[in-house]
Each structure stands twice: as C-alpha cells, then as structure tokens.
Coordinates of C-alpha atoms in Angstrom, one line a residue:
M23 CA 0.3 -28.5 7.4
R24 CA 3.5 -26.6 6.6
E25 CA 5.7 -25.6 9.6
G26 CA 6.7 -22.2 8.3
Y27 CA 7.0 -19.9 5.3
A28 CA 8.3 -16.6 4.3
T29 CA 6.2 -13.5 3.6
L30 CA 6.4 -9.7 3.4
R31 CA 6.0 -7.2 6.2
Q32 CA 2.5 -5.9 6.2
G33 CA 1.9 -2.3 5.1
N34 CA 4.9 -2.1 2.8
E35 CA 5.2 -2.2 -1.0
Y36 CA 8.5 -3.3 -2.7
S37 CA 9.2 -2.6 -6.3
A38 CA 11.8 -2.8 -9.0
E39 CA 12.1 -1.8 -12.6
I40 CA 14.1 -3.1 -15.5
V41 CA 14.2 -2.0 -19.1
E42 CA 14.5 -4.4 -22.0
K43 CA 14.7 -3.0 -25.5
R44 CA 12.9 0.1 -24.4
S45 CA 10.0 -1.8 -22.7
R46 CA 9.7 -1.0 -19.0
F47 CA 8.9 -3.8 -16.6
I48 CA 7.8 -2.5 -13.1
A49 CA 7.3 -5.2 -10.5
Q50 CA 5.2 -4.3 -7.4
L51 CA 5.1 -6.7 -4.5
V52 CA 2.9 -6.6 -1.3
H53 CA 1.7 -8.8 1.5
V54 CA -1.9 -10.0 1.1
S55 CA -3.9 -12.4 3.3
S56 CA -6.8 -13.2 1.0
E57 CA -7.8 -13.4 -2.7
Q58 CA -9.9 -10.2 -2.1
E59 CA -6.8 -8.3 -1.0
A60 CA -4.9 -9.5 -4.0
E61 CA -7.7 -8.3 -6.3
V62 CA -7.8 -4.9 -4.5
F63 CA -4.0 -4.5 -5.0
L64 CA -4.3 -5.4 -8.7
A65 CA -7.1 -2.8 -9.2
Q66 CA -4.9 -0.2 -7.5
V67 CA -2.0 -1.0 -9.8
R68 CA -4.2 -0.9 -12.9
A69 CA -5.4 2.5 -11.8
R70 CA -1.9 3.7 -11.1
H71 CA -0.6 2.5 -14.5
H72 CA -3.8 2.9 -16.5
D73 CA -1.8 3.8 -19.6
A74 CA 0.3 0.6 -19.5
R75 CA -0.3 -2.1 -22.0
H76 CA -0.1 -5.0 -19.5
N77 CA -0.5 -5.4 -15.7
V78 CA 0.4 -9.0 -15.0
P79 CA -0.7 -10.4 -11.6
A80 CA 0.4 -13.4 -9.6
W81 CA -0.4 -14.3 -6.0
I82 CA 0.2 -17.2 -3.5
L83 CA -1.7 -17.7 -0.3
V84 CA -0.5 -19.8 2.6
D85 CA -3.5 -22.2 2.3
G86 CA -2.1 -23.3 -1.1
R87 CA -4.3 -21.2 -3.4
E88 CA -2.5 -19.4 -6.1
R89 CA -3.3 -17.6 -9.4
C90 CA -1.6 -15.8 -12.2
S91 CA -2.6 -14.2 -15.5
D92 CA -0.7 -13.2 -18.6
D93 CA -3.0 -10.2 -19.1
G94 CA -2.8 -10.3 -22.9
E95 CA 0.8 -11.4 -23.2
P96 CA 1.5 -14.7 -25.1
Q97 CA 0.4 -17.7 -23.0
R98 CA 2.8 -18.6 -20.2
T99 CA 5.3 -15.9 -20.9
A100 CA 4.3 -13.5 -18.1
G101 CA 2.1 -14.7 -15.2
M102 CA 3.7 -18.1 -14.8
P103 CA 7.3 -16.8 -14.7
V104 CA 6.3 -14.3 -12.0
L105 CA 4.5 -17.1 -10.0
E106 CA 7.6 -19.4 -10.4
V107 CA 9.8 -16.7 -8.8
L108 CA 7.5 -16.3 -5.9
R109 CA 7.4 -20.1 -5.4
G110 CA 11.2 -20.4 -5.7
A111 CA 11.6 -17.7 -3.0
G112 CA 9.3 -19.7 -0.7
L113 CA 6.9 -16.8 -0.3
A114 CA 3.3 -17.0 0.6
D115 CA 0.5 -14.5 1.4
V116 CA 2.0 -12.3 -1.3
C117 CA 0.8 -10.6 -4.5
C118 CA 2.9 -9.2 -7.3
V119 CA 1.8 -7.2 -10.3
V120 CA 4.3 -6.5 -13.1
T121 CA 3.4 -3.6 -15.2
R122 CA 4.8 -3.4 -18.8
Y123 CA 5.1 -0.3 -20.9
F124 CA 5.7 -1.5 -24.4
G125 CA 8.8 0.0 -26.0
G126 CA 8.0 -0.7 -29.6
T127 CA 10.2 -3.8 -30.1
L128 CA 8.8 -7.3 -29.8
L129 CA 10.8 -9.4 -27.4
G130 CA 9.5 -12.9 -28.4
P131 CA 8.4 -15.5 -25.9
G132 CA 11.9 -16.2 -24.5
G133 CA 12.6 -12.5 -24.1
L134 CA 9.3 -11.9 -22.3
V135 CA 9.9 -14.8 -19.9
R136 CA 13.4 -13.4 -19.1
A137 CA 12.2 -9.9 -18.6
Y138 CA 9.2 -10.7 -16.3
T139 CA 11.4 -13.1 -14.3
A140 CA 14.1 -10.5 -13.9
A141 CA 11.6 -7.8 -12.8
I142 CA 10.0 -9.9 -10.1
Q143 CA 13.4 -11.3 -8.9
A144 CA 14.6 -7.7 -8.6
A145 CA 11.6 -6.8 -6.5
V146 CA 12.1 -9.8 -4.2
D147 CA 15.8 -8.9 -3.8
S148 CA 14.8 -5.3 -3.0
A149 CA 12.4 -6.6 -0.3
A150 CA 15.1 -8.8 1.2
Q151 CA 17.7 -6.0 1.2
A152 CA 15.2 -3.7 3.0
G153 CA 14.5 -6.4 5.7
G154 CA 11.0 -6.8 4.3
I155 CA 10.9 -10.6 4.2
V156 CA 9.9 -12.2 7.5
E157 CA 9.8 -15.9 8.5
M158 CA 6.5 -17.2 9.8
T159 CA 6.6 -20.2 12.1
L160 CA 3.8 -22.4 13.3
V161 CA 3.5 -21.4 16.9
T162 CA 1.5 -22.6 19.9
R163 CA 0.8 -20.2 22.8
V164 CA 0.4 -21.3 26.3
T165 CA -1.1 -19.2 29.1
C166 CA -0.5 -20.1 32.7
V167 CA -1.4 -18.5 36.1
L168 CA 1.0 -19.1 38.9
P169 CA 2.0 -17.7 42.3
Y170 CA 4.6 -15.0 42.5
A171 CA 7.0 -17.4 44.3
A172 CA 7.2 -19.6 41.2
Y173 CA 7.6 -16.7 38.7
G174 CA 11.4 -16.8 38.4
R175 CA 11.6 -20.6 38.1
V176 CA 8.9 -20.6 35.4
E177 CA 10.5 -17.8 33.5
R178 CA 13.7 -19.9 33.3
L179 CA 11.7 -23.0 32.4
V180 CA 10.1 -21.2 29.4
S181 CA 13.6 -20.5 28.1
D182 CA 14.9 -24.0 28.8
C183 CA 12.0 -25.3 26.7
S184 CA 13.0 -23.1 23.8
G185 CA 10.1 -20.7 24.2
H186 CA 9.7 -17.1 25.0
I187 CA 7.3 -15.0 27.1
C188 CA 5.0 -12.8 25.0
D189 CA 3.0 -11.1 27.8
T190 CA 3.0 -10.9 31.6
I191 CA 0.2 -9.6 33.8
F192 CA 0.9 -9.0 37.5
A193 CA -2.2 -9.2 39.5
E194 CA -3.2 -11.3 42.5
D195 CA -1.2 -14.0 40.7
V196 CA 1.1 -13.8 37.7
Q197 CA -0.3 -14.6 34.3
L198 CA 2.2 -15.6 31.7
T199 CA 1.6 -16.0 28.0
C200 CA 4.4 -17.9 26.3
A201 CA 5.1 -19.0 22.7
F202 CA 6.7 -22.2 21.5
R203 CA 7.2 -23.8 18.1
S204 CA 4.2 -26.1 17.7
G205 CA 5.1 -29.5 19.2
E206 CA 7.6 -28.1 21.6
E207 CA 5.1 -26.7 24.1
Q208 CA 4.2 -30.2 25.6
A209 CA 7.5 -30.4 27.5
F210 CA 6.8 -27.1 29.2
V211 CA 3.2 -28.1 30.0
D212 CA 4.3 -31.5 31.5
T213 CA 7.0 -29.9 33.6
M214 CA 4.6 -27.2 34.8
C215 CA 2.2 -29.9 35.9
E216 CA 4.9 -31.5 38.0
L217 CA 6.0 -28.1 39.4
M218 CA 2.5 -27.3 40.5
A219 CA 2.0 -30.7 42.2
G220 CA -0.3 -32.1 39.5
E221 CA -2.4 -28.9 39.2
D222 CA -3.2 -28.0 35.6
V223 CA -2.4 -24.3 35.4
C224 CA -1.7 -24.2 31.6
K225 CA -4.2 -23.3 28.8
V226 CA -2.8 -24.4 25.4
G227 CA -4.0 -22.4 22.4
N228 CA -4.4 -23.5 18.8
P229 CA -1.4 -23.5 16.5
M230 CA -1.1 -20.4 14.4
F231 CA 1.5 -18.8 12.1
S232 CA 3.5 -16.0 13.7
E233 CA 7.0 -14.5 13.8
F234 CA 9.0 -16.4 16.4

C-alpha cells in the first residue's frame, strides 16, 4: 500500500485554456473519490460544453483504478496524454476533462498530443499556484484516556513521537485523539504503557489517508 499521494482540495474546480491553430482546449480538473463521481463530473462538463466537438476524460483513483478516453480523437492522441500528466504529477483521486472546440485546422497526431498535454499541465499548474494540491499521508490515529495529572507529560510525548493532537475532550478524565504517520504510532503506545504502569490506555485505529 502506498504511503502517500497528492490530490486536489475537495469542492474546487481548477481549469486552464490554451489555443492551438484556433482550436480551444479547456482542461477542467476536480477531486473525485469514486468512478461514479468521475462519471458525474464528465456528464456535467458535457452538458456545460454541449456544443464542443470533444470532451476527453481521464481519471485516477488512489486504489489504482484509472481510465481515459479519446472521445473521437485519433487513438492515443488525447486521453492517454492527459492521463500521463496526471500520473507524472503524482495525483490520485482526480478527474480531468479536456474540452476541445475545433478551430478548422487539423493538428495531426503530434499536434493533438502536444495540445492536450499542454492544456492539462496548465490546469495542474493553476491548481498548484492556487494551493489546491494537498499531500495525503497514511495516518494512524490513537485515542487514549488519562488522568489530568498526566496531560502535560502526554502532550509533550505526542510531539516527541512526531505526532500531533487532533482532538481533546475534558471530562472526568482527559481523552486525547492523536495522529501519527502509520508505523510511528507504536513508539507512543509503548511509552504510554510504561507511563501508565502497564495499563493499556490506548486504542489504535486503522490506517487511513489524511492530511498530516
């Protein structure tokens, strides 16, 4: 299982447009978490640009599934170049649709590859400049319940073990929820067991991808 990947901030759409011999190439890029979400976005773009000659989709999911289509362009001149840019950027859980309005001049296979590549690269660059690309890390959360007297010491221990506190609930005791890069939580759990005289006060969650 991969330890991390880059994706887009949810809820935002990033786009860029280039013109090549009067043909317009408009790249539209969003976060998706499933094939169904990718298909919904493709349908939205097709409705938005219903008068365009081509709407070329490509998407990659974090589980390794990916898909692209040339949508009527010559084989491997459109969808695959878009997919290759997404791969090269290390992106996952993303979908891009590049809309082409034909300008009347044939570009040839090489020209199409260059134009589709340039359009999606411009959209990726736009997302990066806008702070829309986020790094997702495989994270394990640990929840522990401890007496108030130990709170300050445990707070420092979380930091010493390269973690951070996500949530704190002050009740009869203190409940801390901490996050660690997966594999680094064990040092914290072991030290907590020693600190609490052998009492197991930690509940370790399953690894999941999250911003860290």
